[in-house]
Amino acid sequence: MAMPPIPPLPEASRWLLWPLAVRADDAVLGRGELAKLRTALARNRHADACREGTAFLATRMQEAAHLFYAPVRKDANLSAISTYLQRWVRGKAPVLVLAGEVFAPAPGLRDAIATSCAKAGRWDDAEAPLRAAGMLDGASRVRQAILWLRWLRGGDLRSALWLVRDDPGVVAGLLRAFVGPADVRERLFGRARREADTQTLRRSIDALAAHADAYAKELR
């Protein structure tokens, strides 16, 4: 049986499932090097923001690969390494953070790139900055975002649901509700309604619940 496509959710309901938040006051987004990204975000130019953020991060990672992962470590440029760390990794507004033994984008930059790329429909570019974040704070939210992206771009929700199997958050619960039995869907959406703090949010949850019921029927 073919996997049914993601239902045509209203915009407010679609992004109700997105667990990452872009904060304009995040210190990393205030850096001068990210002025073009910051402007694109402020103007809701999602494709431009995706392009700017992705290109900036790719350049930083290429530089890191050259400095830190060269095949001949005895020729390491210690001065250049120190300069790189001071500029991009240390200080009050780091661009990169360490995730295990690799660099990952700082959460503020990561979320800005992932969100803008997702809204531009560039699913691979949206997921790329999330992949190294499993060892960082907010890993649960990152897993939820990866699952949502894979579903948005036409993947099988059920096959990737392990990503949020044990996550306690409301977003993870709503994602699980789409493939759960009726009593589970009712419980999870009921919880979300109780925790909603505005009427607009409750209407979005109601719309999402209706689509979840229709989606579940397609799975039978």
XYZ file of N, CA and C in Angstrom:
660
model
N 0.844 -1.199 0.000
C 0.000 0.000 0.000
C 0.876 1.245 0.000
N 0.592 2.184 -0.880
C 1.375 3.417 -0.943
C 1.094 4.274 0.279
N 2.122 4.970 0.715
C 1.958 5.878 1.841
C 1.151 7.090 1.415
N 0.049 7.401 2.097
C -0.715 8.586 1.713
C 0.113 9.844 1.924
N -0.090 10.842 1.078
C 0.690 12.078 1.229
C 0.276 12.831 2.475
N 1.129 13.746 2.875
C 0.757 14.597 3.998
C -0.500 15.365 3.622
N -1.458 15.463 4.520
C -2.699 16.168 4.175
C -2.448 17.653 3.956
N -3.314 18.299 3.175
C -3.141 19.733 2.888
C -3.551 20.579 4.093
N -2.691 20.637 5.068
C -3.016 21.352 6.291
C -3.043 22.861 6.074
N -3.922 23.574 6.778
C -3.845 25.033 6.768
C -2.473 25.480 7.266
N -2.010 26.626 6.783
C -0.668 27.081 7.123
C -0.428 27.119 8.628
N -1.403 27.656 9.376
C -1.220 27.754 10.830
C -1.065 26.378 11.455
N -1.785 25.405 10.927
C -1.692 24.056 11.471
C -0.405 23.366 11.047
N 0.023 23.635 9.810
C 1.281 23.042 9.348
C 2.418 23.442 10.276
N 2.533 24.709 10.557
C 3.678 25.185 11.326
C 3.481 25.027 12.827
N 2.273 24.601 13.218
C 2.071 24.212 14.605
C 2.959 23.015 14.946
N 3.276 22.221 13.935
C 4.103 21.036 14.148
C 5.600 21.337 14.094
N 5.967 22.576 13.772
C 7.384 22.909 13.636
C 7.937 23.313 14.996
N 8.896 22.569 15.559
C 9.324 22.802 16.946
C 10.438 23.831 17.114
N 10.978 24.350 16.011
C 12.100 25.281 16.112
C 11.597 26.714 15.996
N 12.158 27.597 16.802
C 11.734 28.993 16.807
C 12.904 29.896 16.451
N 12.683 30.787 15.501
C 13.714 31.750 15.126
C 13.521 33.006 15.960
N 14.556 33.373 16.704
C 14.488 34.556 17.551
C 15.366 35.650 16.955
N 14.717 36.763 16.628
C 15.458 37.858 15.999
C 16.519 38.433 16.916
N 16.327 38.277 18.243
C 17.296 38.841 19.194
C 18.396 37.859 19.568
N 18.438 36.703 18.899
C 19.509 35.754 19.191
C 20.850 36.390 18.846
N 21.812 36.248 19.732
C 23.091 36.947 19.581
C 23.786 36.595 18.275
N 23.724 35.344 17.879
C 24.452 34.952 16.659
C 23.876 35.650 15.427
N 22.565 35.896 15.405
C 21.960 36.553 14.255
C 22.280 38.040 14.220
N 22.831 38.559 15.307
C 23.229 39.955 15.331
C 24.623 40.205 14.796
N 25.337 39.167 14.463
C 26.698 39.332 13.948
C 26.681 40.024 12.586
N 27.698 40.853 12.362
C 27.781 41.582 11.105
C 27.858 40.685 9.895
N 28.505 39.548 10.047
C 28.653 38.637 8.904
C 27.315 38.042 8.451
N 26.315 38.147 9.301
C 25.020 37.553 8.986
C 23.964 38.614 8.684
N 24.410 39.801 8.303
C 23.467 40.900 8.039
C 22.473 40.550 6.928
N 22.945 39.922 5.850
C 22.045 39.578 4.747
C 21.021 38.531 5.173
N 21.453 37.554 5.967
C 20.518 36.556 6.486
C 19.485 37.234 7.376
N 19.943 38.107 8.246
C 19.051 38.809 9.181
C 18.010 39.630 8.416
N 18.425 40.318 7.369
C 17.491 41.126 6.579
C 16.454 40.252 5.883
N 16.909 39.146 5.313
C 15.980 38.249 4.626
C 14.968 37.652 5.599
N 15.413 37.304 6.793
C 14.498 36.770 7.803
C 13.456 37.814 8.185
N 13.890 39.056 8.394
C 12.983 40.122 8.808
C 11.920 40.402 7.750
N 12.271 40.183 6.489
C 11.350 40.458 5.383
C 10.609 39.208 4.916
N 10.763 38.109 5.654
C 10.106 36.845 5.310
C 10.441 36.381 3.895
N 11.657 36.651 3.459
C 12.128 36.161 2.172
C 12.827 34.825 2.436
N 12.019 33.782 2.500
C 12.502 32.492 2.982
C 13.586 31.903 2.077
N 13.397 31.978 0.769
C 14.392 31.414 -0.139
C 15.718 32.164 -0.039
N 15.659 33.482 0.087
C 16.882 34.270 0.234
C 17.586 33.941 1.544
N 16.797 33.843 2.627
C 17.385 33.517 3.928
C 18.017 32.137 3.896
N 17.341 31.199 3.253
C 17.888 29.843 3.136
C 19.209 29.866 2.384
N 19.233 30.573 1.275
C 20.447 30.637 0.460
C 21.602 31.301 1.225
N 21.321 32.425 1.884
C 22.366 33.136 2.621
C 22.908 32.286 3.776
N 22.003 31.701 4.556
C 22.430 30.908 5.704
C 23.181 29.661 5.312
N 22.682 28.985 4.277
C 23.323 27.755 3.814
C 24.725 28.035 3.277
N 24.858 29.107 2.500
C 26.170 29.445 1.928
C 27.156 29.838 3.027
N 26.695 30.612 3.993
C 27.571 31.031 5.085
C 28.062 29.827 5.876
N 27.138 28.926 6.222
C 27.514 27.751 7.003
C 28.437 26.832 6.208
N 28.172 26.676 4.923
C 29.021 25.814 4.094
C 30.452 26.336 4.057
N 30.607 27.648 3.980
C 31.952 28.226 3.957
C 32.679 27.964 5.269
N 31.980 28.141 6.384
C 32.606 27.894 7.684
C 33.019 26.424 7.830
N 32.177 25.510 7.359
C 32.481 24.095 7.498
C 33.624 23.676 6.568
N 33.689 24.289 5.389
C 34.815 24.003 4.495
C 36.125 24.468 5.104
N 36.099 25.642 5.723
C 37.293 26.148 6.396
C 37.710 25.218 7.531
N 36.726 24.741 8.292
C 37.020 23.830 9.402
C 37.616 22.529 8.889
N 37.068 22.010 7.806
C 37.587 20.760 7.248
C 39.045 20.918 6.843
N 39.373 22.050 6.265
C 40.751 22.295 5.826
C 41.705 22.401 7.017
N 41.245 23.052 8.088
C 42.121 23.294 9.232
C 42.220 22.105 10.183
N 41.091 21.454 10.441
C 41.041 20.462 11.514
C 41.080 19.018 11.039
N 40.695 18.761 9.807
C 40.567 17.382 9.360
C 41.489 17.072 8.191
N 42.567 17.820 8.087
C 43.536 17.560 7.019
C 44.155 16.183 7.205
N 44.479 15.466 6.126
C 45.038 14.110 6.245
C 46.394 14.078 6.931
N 47.171 15.165 6.837
C 48.486 15.211 7.475
C 48.419 16.187 8.644
N 48.193 15.673 9.838
C 47.992 16.538 10.992
C 49.267 17.243 11.444
N 50.441 16.679 11.111
C 51.685 17.296 11.575
C 51.921 18.651 10.911
N 51.225 18.898 9.809
C 51.370 20.174 9.118
C 50.272 21.162 9.498
N 49.580 20.901 10.599
C 48.472 21.763 11.008
C 48.965 23.188 11.235
N 48.186 24.136 10.770
C 48.494 25.552 10.928
C 47.894 26.011 12.250
N 48.690 25.969 13.300
C 48.178 26.254 14.632
C 47.693 27.685 14.767
N 48.373 28.599 14.107
C 47.953 30.001 14.167
C 46.585 30.186 13.507
N 46.398 29.566 12.342
C 45.118 29.683 11.648
C 44.002 28.999 12.431
N 44.330 27.884 13.082
C 43.335 27.183 13.904
C 42.898 28.062 15.059
N 43.858 28.687 15.731
C 43.534 29.560 16.852
C 42.662 30.732 16.410
N 42.999 31.319 15.265
C 42.215 32.435 14.737
C 40.788 32.002 14.410
N 40.668 30.824 13.812
C 39.341 30.300 13.455
C 38.489 30.087 14.708
N 39.076 29.441 15.704
C 38.336 29.169 16.939
C 37.908 30.466 17.615
N 38.795 31.437 17.626
C 38.481 32.699 18.282
C 37.348 33.436 17.562
N 37.366 33.362 16.245
C 36.376 34.116 15.476
C 35.012 33.443 15.426
N 34.980 32.119 15.286
C 33.714 31.450 15.001
C 33.179 30.560 16.122
N 34.042 30.129 17.049
C 33.613 29.139 18.046
C 33.572 29.703 19.468
N 34.438 30.622 19.771
C 34.496 31.166 21.126
C 33.773 32.505 21.206
N 33.612 32.999 22.419
C 32.997 34.303 22.594
C 31.521 34.224 22.912
N 30.860 35.395 22.927
C 29.466 35.477 23.363
C 28.468 35.074 22.280
N 28.872 35.130 21.034
C 27.946 34.813 19.944
C 28.599 33.847 18.968
N 28.892 32.622 19.412
C 29.570 31.664 18.520
C 28.682 31.258 17.351
N 29.307 31.078 16.216
C 28.619 30.598 15.022
C 28.538 29.081 15.033
N 29.608 28.440 15.544
C 29.680 26.989 15.603
C 29.846 26.532 17.039
N 29.369 25.340 17.319
C 29.568 24.699 18.616
C 30.039 23.275 18.357
N 30.631 22.676 19.353
C 31.087 21.297 19.218
C 29.961 20.331 19.553
N 29.748 19.369 18.664
C 28.793 18.295 18.891
C 29.572 16.988 18.810
N 29.988 16.488 19.963
C 30.879 15.340 19.949
C 32.233 15.770 19.418
N 32.648 15.181 18.312
C 33.942 15.506 17.718
C 33.812 16.304 16.420
N 32.635 16.826 16.154
C 32.442 17.611 14.932
C 31.814 18.960 15.294
N 31.911 19.887 14.368
C 31.280 21.181 14.544
C 29.834 21.121 14.067
N 28.980 21.870 14.748
C 27.591 22.035 14.341
C 27.257 23.515 14.434
N 26.286 23.979 13.648
C 25.902 25.386 13.771
C 25.304 25.662 15.150
N 25.584 26.846 15.688
C 24.981 27.244 16.957
C 23.458 27.202 16.817
N 22.740 26.894 17.907
C 21.283 26.719 17.799
C 20.549 27.857 17.100
N 20.906 29.113 17.385
C 20.203 30.221 16.746
C 20.377 30.234 15.243
N 21.589 29.953 14.777
C 21.852 29.891 13.346
C 21.213 28.653 12.740
N 21.344 27.535 13.429
C 20.741 26.274 12.969
C 19.244 26.431 12.730
N 18.539 26.993 13.703
C 17.087 27.104 13.601
C 16.682 28.088 12.509
N 17.467 29.158 12.339
C 17.156 30.135 11.289
C 17.295 29.515 9.909
N 18.366 28.762 9.705
C 18.568 28.121 8.397
C 17.507 27.055 8.152
N 17.294 26.200 9.144
C 16.334 25.103 8.964
C 14.930 25.634 8.704
N 14.522 26.649 9.442
C 13.170 27.185 9.281
C 12.994 27.869 7.940
N 13.934 28.720 7.553
C 13.793 29.423 6.281
C 13.835 28.446 5.108
N 14.723 27.457 5.165
C 14.801 26.484 4.082
C 13.543 25.630 4.006
N 12.981 25.268 5.168
C 11.751 24.485 5.168
C 10.608 25.285 4.559
N 10.506 26.550 4.912
C 9.426 27.379 4.366
C 9.627 27.653 2.876
N 10.867 27.537 2.417
C 11.143 27.684 0.987
C 10.987 26.365 0.239
N 10.674 25.283 0.959
C 10.516 23.980 0.322
C 11.810 23.304 -0.042
N 12.918 23.747 0.553
C 14.229 23.147 0.273
C 14.546 22.169 1.418
N 13.987 20.974 1.305
C 13.987 20.030 2.422
C 15.393 19.557 2.800
N 16.228 19.240 1.830
C 17.583 18.773 2.138
C 18.388 19.864 2.830
N 18.286 21.094 2.329
C 19.000 22.202 2.954
C 18.473 22.478 4.355
N 17.185 22.226 4.574
C 16.605 22.437 5.900
C 17.109 21.402 6.900
N 17.259 20.167 6.437
C 17.683 19.106 7.354
C 19.179 19.133 7.635
N 19.959 19.610 6.676
C 21.419 19.550 6.803
C 21.962 20.139 8.107
N 21.538 21.346 8.534
C 22.107 21.897 9.768
C 21.628 21.192 11.031
N 20.656 20.299 10.903
C 20.109 19.607 12.074
C 20.821 18.297 12.377
N 21.508 17.737 11.395
C 21.987 16.355 11.523
C 23.035 16.181 12.604
N 23.861 17.194 12.844
C 24.932 17.051 13.835
C 24.503 17.492 15.224
N 23.217 17.799 15.394
C 22.775 18.423 16.644
C 22.258 17.428 17.681
N 22.385 16.151 17.433
C 21.824 15.167 18.349
C 22.417 15.188 19.740
N 23.618 15.733 19.896
C 24.270 15.746 21.206
C 24.155 17.100 21.892
N 23.395 18.025 21.296
C 23.291 19.370 21.850
C 21.991 19.545 22.619
N 21.906 20.666 23.364
C 20.649 21.011 24.022
C 19.560 21.153 22.963
N 18.361 20.723 23.317
C 17.263 20.806 22.372
C 17.231 19.671 21.372
N 17.931 18.576 21.654
C 17.988 17.469 20.695
C 16.609 16.897 20.400
N 15.727 16.913 21.384
C 14.380 16.409 21.162
C 13.666 17.245 20.100
N 13.782 18.562 20.187
C 13.162 19.436 19.196
C 13.772 19.220 17.813
N 15.063 18.974 17.789
C 15.732 18.743 16.513
C 15.217 17.469 15.862
N 15.057 16.410 16.642
C 14.526 15.155 16.095
C 13.113 15.349 15.552
N 12.308 16.114 16.271
C 10.951 16.385 15.805
C 10.970 17.132 14.477
N 11.886 18.084 14.358
C 11.991 18.852 13.116
C 12.420 17.959 11.949
N 13.361 17.064 12.214
C 13.811 16.156 11.155
C 12.655 15.265 10.692
N 11.885 14.755 11.631
C 10.737 13.916 11.268
C 9.737 14.706 10.421
N 9.413 15.906 10.845
C 8.458 16.741 10.123
C 8.963 17.033 8.711
N 10.252 17.342 8.562
C 10.823 17.608 7.249
C 10.724 16.385 6.338
N 11.007 15.236 6.887
C 10.977 14.024 6.060
C 9.559 13.707 5.607
N 8.598 14.019 6.433
C 7.203 13.818 6.043
C 6.792 14.861 4.991
N 7.180 16.102 5.222
C 6.832 17.163 4.277
C 7.346 16.875 2.873
N 8.515 16.279 2.781
C 9.082 16.055 1.452
C 8.682 14.698 0.884
N 7.697 14.049 1.505
C 7.115 12.866 0.897
C 7.585 11.543 1.448
N 8.210 11.546 2.616
C 8.643 10.287 3.215
C 7.517 9.566 3.928
N 7.825 8.417 4.454
C 6.852 7.611 5.188
C 6.921 8.005 6.659
N 5.879 8.638 7.149
C 5.859 9.091 8.541
C 6.101 7.939 9.494
N 5.485 6.795 9.206
C 5.596 5.674 10.134
C 7.022 5.156 10.250
N 7.751 5.151 9.155
C 9.098 4.590 9.180
C 10.080 5.472 9.939
N 9.759 6.764 10.082
C 10.660 7.688 10.777
C 10.157 8.065 12.158
N 9.050 7.472 12.587
C 8.441 7.880 13.850
C 9.299 7.526 15.060
N 10.251 6.618 14.876
C 11.158 6.258 15.973
C 11.924 7.476 16.474
N 12.067 8.492 15.634
C 12.807 9.686 16.032
C 12.181 10.372 17.242
N 10.855 10.261 17.405
C 10.175 10.944 18.509
C 9.428 9.957 19.406
N 9.825 8.704 19.344
C 9.103 7.655 20.078
C 8.979 7.957 21.565
N 10.061 8.446 22.175
C 10.066 8.655 23.623
C 10.048 10.133 24.008
N 9.853 11.013 23.048
C 9.887 12.440 23.358
C 8.584 12.868 24.028
N 8.657 13.636 25.128
C 7.458 14.012 25.874
C 6.762 15.264 25.358
N 7.361 16.003 24.445
C 6.817 17.292 24.036
C 5.486 17.198 23.306
N 4.755 18.317 23.289
C 3.451 18.373 22.637
C 3.586 18.123 21.137
N 4.589 18.708 20.501
C 4.763 18.529 19.059
C 4.984 17.061 18.724
N 5.838 16.399 19.493
C 6.077 14.975 19.259
C 4.784 14.187 19.417
N 3.978 14.559 20.410
C 2.700 13.887 20.613
C 1.755 14.065 19.438
N 1.716 15.275 18.886
C 0.841 15.519 17.740
C 1.301 14.726 16.520
N 2.601 14.611 16.332
C 3.111 13.815 15.224
C 2.745 12.338 15.408
N 2.891 11.838 16.633
C 2.517 10.441 16.893
C 1.019 10.236 16.708
N 0.235 11.277 16.999
C -1.216 11.148 16.914
C -1.682 10.837 15.500
N -0.923 11.274 14.489
C -1.346 11.065 13.113
C -1.408 9.585 12.747
N -0.647 8.747 13.406
C -0.647 7.335 13.046
C -1.126 6.453 14.199
N -1.585 7.049 15.282
C -2.039 6.281 16.425
C -3.512 5.919 16.324
N -3.987 5.008 17.170
C -5.414 4.669 17.191
C -6.248 5.852 17.664
N -7.551 5.749 17.483
C -8.450 6.873 17.749
C -8.342 7.378 19.188
N -8.246 6.461 20.160
C -8.203 6.905 21.554
C -6.912 7.661 21.861
N -5.814 7.255 21.213
C -4.542 7.958 21.399
C -4.613 9.342 20.771
N -5.176 9.427 19.562
C -5.323 10.742 18.919
C -6.155 11.680 19.779
N -7.257 11.174 20.312
C -8.132 12.015 21.139
C -7.398 12.509 22.380
N -6.613 11.624 22.995
C -5.890 12.020 24.212
C -4.819 13.061 23.907
N -4.054 12.838 22.833
C -2.958 13.740 22.513
C -3.464 15.110 22.056
N -4.512 15.126 21.245
C -5.050 16.412 20.818
C -5.775 17.117 21.971
N -6.378 16.344 22.854
C -6.988 16.952 24.034
C -5.955 17.640 24.908
N -4.821 17.008 25.063
C -3.741 17.619 25.830
C -3.271 18.921 25.185
N -3.115 18.884 23.858
C -2.667 20.081 23.154
C -3.674 21.224 23.309
N -4.971 20.910 23.243
C -5.994 21.961 23.415
C -5.929 22.560 24.818
N -5.734 21.714 25.808
C -5.683 22.222 27.187
C -4.488 23.144 27.404
N -3.391 22.867 26.713
C -2.185 23.664 26.896
C -2.127 24.879 25.969
N -3.070 24.966 25.024
C -3.102 26.117 24.115
C -3.510 27.361 24.889
N -2.830 28.477 24.628
C -3.102 29.691 25.400
C -3.854 30.757 24.608
N -4.269 30.452 23.383
C -5.073 31.401 22.605
C -6.139 30.646 21.829
N -7.217 31.357 21.492
C -8.288 30.759 20.708
C -7.806 30.407 19.308
N -6.920 31.248 18.754
C -6.373 30.975 17.423
C -5.615 29.663 17.407
N -4.817 29.436 18.447
C -4.055 28.199 18.530
C -4.983 27.005 18.676
N -6.043 27.159 19.452
C -6.992 26.051 19.610
C -7.677 25.722 18.286
N -7.997 26.757 17.503
C -8.606 26.492 16.186
C -7.633 25.749 15.280
N -6.364 26.105 15.361
C -5.358 25.409 14.562
C -5.257 23.951 14.975
N -5.311 23.706 16.280
C -5.258 22.331 16.783
C -6.479 21.549 16.321
N -7.660 22.187 16.336
C -8.871 21.517 15.875
C -8.750 21.142 14.396
N -8.200 22.072 13.591
C -8.019 21.784 12.159
C -7.044 20.635 11.972
N -5.991 20.627 12.765
C -4.999 19.566 12.675
C -5.607 18.229 13.070
N -6.448 18.229 14.102
C -7.086 16.994 14.555
C -7.983 16.410 13.470
N -8.714 17.274 12.768
C -9.590 16.792 11.694
C -8.770 16.131 10.591
N -7.644 16.733 10.246
C -6.784 16.144 9.222
C -6.154 14.843 9.712
N -5.838 14.782 10.996
C -5.259 13.560 11.543
C -6.250 12.403 11.447
N -7.521 12.682 11.716
C -8.546 11.636 11.597
C -8.643 11.137 10.150
N -8.622 12.089 9.201
C -8.704 11.702 7.791
C -7.457 10.928 7.373
N -6.323 11.342 7.867
C -5.069 10.673 7.512
C -5.068 9.234 8.049
N -5.554 9.082 9.285
C -5.570 7.744 9.892
C -6.441 6.779 9.073
N -7.527 7.285 8.499
C -8.390 6.429 7.690
C -7.664 5.935 6.447
N -6.760 6.792 5.903
C -5.999 6.394 4.720
C -5.016 5.277 5.023
N -4.637 5.143 6.283
C -3.671 4.129 6.659
C -4.294 2.745 6.831
N -5.590 2.690 6.921
C -6.240 1.400 7.171
C -6.152 0.482 5.960
